[in-house]
Coordinates of C-alpha atoms in Angstrom, one line a residue:
M833 CA 0.0 0.0 0.0
T834 CA 1.4 3.4 -1.1
V835 CA 1.1 6.6 0.8
Q836 CA 0.6 9.6 -1.4
K837 CA 2.1 12.9 -0.3
L838 CA -0.1 15.9 -1.2
A839 CA -0.4 19.5 -0.1
S840 CA -3.9 21.0 0.3
F841 CA -5.1 24.5 0.1
T842 CA -2.3 25.7 -2.2
R843 CA -2.0 29.2 -3.4
D844 CA -1.0 29.6 -7.1
G845 CA 0.4 26.1 -7.1
K846 CA 2.6 26.6 -4.1
G847 CA 2.4 26.3 -0.3
G848 CA -0.4 24.3 1.3
N849 CA -0.5 21.9 4.1
P850 CA 1.1 18.5 3.6
A851 CA -1.0 15.4 4.2
G852 CA -0.5 11.7 3.6
V853 CA -3.2 9.8 1.8
M854 CA -3.6 6.0 1.7
L855 CA -6.3 4.5 -0.4
A856 CA -6.7 0.7 0.2
T857 CA -9.2 -2.0 -0.4
V858 CA -9.5 -2.5 3.4
L859 CA -8.3 -0.1 6.1
P860 CA -5.3 -1.3 8.0
E861 CA -5.5 -1.9 11.7
A862 CA -5.5 1.3 13.9
E863 CA -2.0 0.5 15.2
E864 CA -0.6 0.3 11.7
M865 CA -2.3 3.5 10.6
Q866 CA -0.9 5.2 13.7
E867 CA 2.6 4.0 12.9
I868 CA 2.4 5.1 9.3
A869 CA 1.2 8.6 10.3
A870 CA 4.0 8.9 12.9
D871 CA 6.7 7.8 10.5
L872 CA 5.4 10.2 7.8
G873 CA 5.3 13.1 10.3
F874 CA 2.7 15.2 8.6
S875 CA 0.0 16.8 10.8
E876 CA -2.4 14.3 9.4
T877 CA -2.6 11.2 7.2
A878 CA -6.0 10.2 5.8
F879 CA -6.8 6.5 5.2
G880 CA -9.7 5.5 3.0
A881 CA -11.3 2.3 1.8
P882 CA -14.4 1.8 -0.4
E883 CA -17.7 1.5 1.4
G884 CA -21.0 1.6 -0.4
D885 CA -20.9 4.5 -3.0
G886 CA -18.1 6.2 -1.1
Y887 CA -15.3 5.7 1.4
R888 CA -14.7 4.9 5.0
V889 CA -12.1 7.4 6.2
R890 CA -10.0 7.8 9.3
Y891 CA -7.4 10.4 10.2
F892 CA -4.2 10.0 12.2
A893 CA -1.8 12.7 13.4
P894 CA 1.7 11.7 14.6
K895 CA 0.5 11.3 18.2
G896 CA -3.1 10.1 17.8
E897 CA -6.3 9.8 15.8
V898 CA -8.4 12.8 15.2
P899 CA -12.1 12.8 14.3
F900 CA -12.0 15.1 11.3
C901 CA -9.3 16.9 9.3
G902 CA -10.1 19.4 6.6
H903 CA -6.8 19.5 4.7
A904 CA -6.5 15.7 4.6
T905 CA -10.1 15.5 3.4
I906 CA -9.3 17.8 0.5
A907 CA -6.2 15.7 -0.2
I908 CA -8.1 12.4 -0.2
G909 CA -10.9 14.0 -2.3
A910 CA -8.4 15.0 -4.9
A911 CA -6.7 11.6 -4.8
I912 CA -10.1 9.9 -5.3
G913 CA -10.8 12.3 -8.2
Q914 CA -7.6 11.4 -9.9
M915 CA -8.4 7.7 -9.6
R916 CA -12.2 7.8 -10.4
G917 CA -12.8 11.2 -12.0
P918 CA -14.4 14.5 -10.9
G919 CA -17.6 14.1 -8.8
R920 CA -19.1 13.9 -5.4
Y921 CA -18.1 11.1 -3.0
P922 CA -19.7 10.4 0.4
L923 CA -17.3 9.8 3.3
T924 CA -18.1 7.9 6.5
L925 CA -16.0 9.2 9.4
N926 CA -15.8 8.0 13.0
D927 CA -18.5 10.4 14.2
A928 CA -20.1 11.9 11.1
E929 CA -21.2 11.4 7.5
I930 CA -19.8 14.1 5.1
A931 CA -19.1 14.4 1.4
V932 CA -16.2 15.6 -0.8
E933 CA -16.4 16.8 -4.4
A934 CA -13.3 16.4 -6.6
Y935 CA -12.8 18.9 -9.4
Q936 CA -10.1 20.2 -11.7
D937 CA -9.2 23.9 -12.0
R938 CA -6.8 24.9 -14.8
G939 CA -5.1 21.5 -14.7
A940 CA -4.8 21.3 -10.9
W941 CA -6.9 19.0 -8.8
G942 CA -9.0 20.4 -5.9
A943 CA -11.9 19.4 -3.7
R944 CA -14.8 20.9 -1.8
L945 CA -15.8 19.3 1.4
I946 CA -19.0 19.6 3.4
S947 CA -18.1 19.7 7.0
P948 CA -19.8 18.0 9.9
P949 CA -22.4 20.2 11.8
T950 CA -20.9 23.1 13.7
H951 CA -21.4 24.5 17.2
H952 CA -19.7 26.7 19.7
V953 CA -19.8 28.0 23.3
L954 CA -18.0 31.0 24.7
A955 CA -14.9 30.2 26.7
E956 CA -15.2 30.1 30.4
P957 CA -13.0 32.7 32.3
A958 CA -10.4 30.1 33.5
L959 CA -10.0 28.7 30.0
R960 CA -9.7 32.2 28.5
T961 CA -7.0 33.2 30.9
E962 CA -5.1 30.0 30.5
G963 CA -5.2 30.2 26.7
L964 CA -3.9 33.7 26.7
D965 CA -1.1 32.8 29.1
V966 CA 0.1 29.9 26.9
F967 CA 0.6 32.3 24.0
G968 CA 1.9 35.2 26.0
L969 CA -1.1 37.3 25.2
T970 CA -3.2 39.7 27.2
E971 CA -6.8 40.9 27.1
A972 CA -5.6 44.0 25.3
D973 CA -4.5 41.8 22.4
L974 CA -8.0 40.5 21.7
D975 CA -10.5 41.7 19.1
P976 CA -13.3 43.2 21.1
E977 CA -15.9 42.3 18.4
I978 CA -15.3 38.5 18.5
A979 CA -15.4 36.5 21.7
V980 CA -12.9 33.8 22.7
A981 CA -14.8 30.6 22.2
R982 CA -14.7 26.8 22.0
I983 CA -15.6 26.1 18.4
H984 CA -16.5 22.8 16.7
G985 CA -16.8 21.7 13.1
G986 CA -16.0 18.0 13.3
A987 CA -13.3 18.6 15.9
D988 CA -12.8 20.9 18.9
H989 CA -10.7 24.1 18.7
L990 CA -10.1 27.2 20.8
L991 CA -10.5 30.5 19.0
L992 CA -8.3 33.4 20.0
P993 CA -9.3 36.5 17.9
L994 CA -6.6 39.1 17.8
K995 CA -7.0 42.8 17.3
E996 CA -3.9 43.4 15.2
R997 CA -2.0 41.6 12.5
R998 CA 1.2 42.1 14.4
A999 CA 0.1 39.9 17.3
L1000 CA -0.7 37.1 14.8
F1001 CA 2.7 37.5 13.1
E1002 CA 4.4 37.3 16.5
M1003 CA 2.6 34.2 17.7
R1004 CA 4.9 32.0 19.8
Y1005 CA 4.4 29.4 22.5
E1006 CA 6.4 26.8 24.4
F1007 CA 5.7 23.4 22.8
E1008 CA 5.3 21.2 25.9
A1009 CA 3.1 23.8 27.6
G1010 CA 1.0 24.2 24.5
A1011 CA 0.7 20.4 24.1
A1012 CA -0.4 20.0 27.8
F1013 CA -3.0 22.7 27.4
M1014 CA -4.5 21.3 24.2
Q1015 CA -4.6 17.8 25.6
K1016 CA -6.1 19.0 28.9
Y1017 CA -9.1 20.6 27.0
R1018 CA -9.1 18.1 24.0
F1019 CA -8.5 20.8 21.5
V1020 CA -7.2 19.7 18.1
T1021 CA -5.8 23.1 17.5
V1022 CA -5.8 26.6 18.9
N1023 CA -6.9 28.9 16.1
L1024 CA -5.5 32.5 16.3
I1025 CA -7.1 34.8 13.8
W1026 CA -7.0 38.4 12.6
R1027 CA -10.0 39.6 10.6
E1028 CA -8.9 42.0 8.0
S1029 CA -12.3 42.3 6.4
E1030 CA -15.6 40.5 5.9
T1031 CA -14.0 38.5 3.1
L1032 CA -10.5 37.9 4.4
I1033 CA -9.4 36.3 7.7
H1034 CA -5.8 35.6 8.5
S1035 CA -5.1 32.5 10.7
R1036 CA -2.5 30.5 12.5
N1037 CA -3.2 27.2 14.1
A1038 CA -1.1 25.7 17.0
F1039 CA -1.2 21.9 16.9
A1040 CA 1.1 20.7 19.6
G1041 CA -1.4 18.4 21.3
H1042 CA -1.0 16.0 18.4
G1043 CA 2.7 16.5 17.9
V1044 CA 3.1 19.4 15.4
Y1045 CA 4.0 22.9 16.4
E1046 CA 1.9 24.7 13.7
D1047 CA -0.5 23.7 10.9
P1048 CA -0.1 25.7 7.6
A1049 CA -3.8 25.2 6.6
T1050 CA -6.5 23.9 8.8
G1051 CA -9.8 23.1 7.2
A1052 CA -11.5 21.8 10.3
A1053 CA -10.7 25.0 12.2
A1054 CA -11.9 27.1 9.2
A1055 CA -15.2 25.2 9.3
A1056 CA -15.6 25.7 13.0
L1057 CA -14.7 29.4 12.7
A1058 CA -17.3 29.9 9.9
G1059 CA -20.0 28.2 11.9
Y1060 CA -19.3 30.3 15.0
L1061 CA -19.2 33.6 13.1
R1062 CA -22.4 32.7 11.3
D1063 CA -24.3 31.6 14.4
A1064 CA -23.1 34.6 16.4
G1065 CA -24.4 36.9 13.7
L1066 CA -20.9 38.2 12.8
Q1067 CA -20.3 36.7 9.3
W1068 CA -22.7 35.3 6.8
R1069 CA -20.8 35.9 3.5
P1070 CA -18.3 33.5 2.0
F1071 CA -14.7 34.4 2.9
R1072 CA -11.1 33.4 2.4
V1073 CA -8.8 32.2 5.2
A1074 CA -5.2 33.1 4.5
Q1075 CA -2.9 30.8 6.5
G1076 CA 0.7 29.6 6.4
D1077 CA 2.1 33.0 5.3
D1078 CA 4.0 33.4 8.6
M1079 CA 5.7 30.0 8.3
G1080 CA 6.6 30.1 4.6
A1081 CA 3.7 27.9 3.3
P1082 CA 1.1 30.3 1.9
S1083 CA -2.3 28.7 1.8
D1084 CA -5.8 29.7 0.8
L1085 CA -9.0 28.1 2.2
W1086 CA -12.3 29.2 0.5
V1087 CA -15.1 29.1 3.0
T1088 CA -18.8 29.2 2.5
P1089 CA -21.1 28.9 5.5
K1090 CA -24.4 27.2 4.9
A1091 CA -27.5 29.2 5.9
E1092 CA -28.9 27.2 8.8
Q1093 CA -27.8 27.7 12.5
G1094 CA -25.4 24.9 13.5
G1095 CA -25.2 23.7 9.9
P1096 CA -22.2 22.5 8.0
V1097 CA -19.7 24.6 6.1
E1098 CA -18.2 24.2 2.6
I1099 CA -14.4 24.4 2.4
A1100 CA -12.6 24.3 -0.9
G1101 CA -9.0 24.4 -2.0
T1102 CA -6.5 23.1 -4.6
V1103 CA -3.9 20.4 -4.2
R1104 CA -0.4 19.7 -5.4
S1105 CA 1.8 16.6 -5.3
L1106 CA 4.8 16.5 -3.1
A1107 CA 6.3 13.5 -4.9
A1108 CA 10.0 13.8 -5.6

């Protein structure tokens, strides 16, 4: 069985977030998938096997399984498209039923996913304080128009909205402390954002809880963010998330919230091969 190395949410054929993709007739045992993901070292590796009209999919980070991963879903969608052609493919995850649509754009493969349902709750004071401390931030660094919140779009994230682009650029944290914090609260990432406009949000995602310092493009966090902004009455229009710029991996995530409260979010992006 071969693991494809793909980067999702590329910008002009560059950047993006690396993911492993393994398409097999039958999924390997969980221990084998975990070992493959750890050896590969990407933030996630997606494993898929045919099931009904679609695929059974599981996602593994270097230090554990995650319930949903956006960039690996885009990668596996593009891989399925290259194998079976453009079209919509249902995916069965551990906790949700979603779909991915593979397409071609000026010769490049891409995919659109429909996320699991979304929900959020405002962060309790202790969590808010602890999260700020981990990243060396203060209340003065926060955007007063967007609340710190636990957000969910297939996986749990902490949202820290920042008032200035500078604070996002300067994002730093101590890896072990960050990992302990994320594991304590079961956050897949901590999503730090700066909203430049209604159609452009800049993002950085810390991922230490699963063994990676920072994610260059995080589809699950973008889905959770869009669901929160929509349900809080802050953002209904489609928007772009620009991520990875501060780590040399420019990435674009195209985000379209569905109309209903708590509903899913469409996330789209293009893919490139990392094969030597």
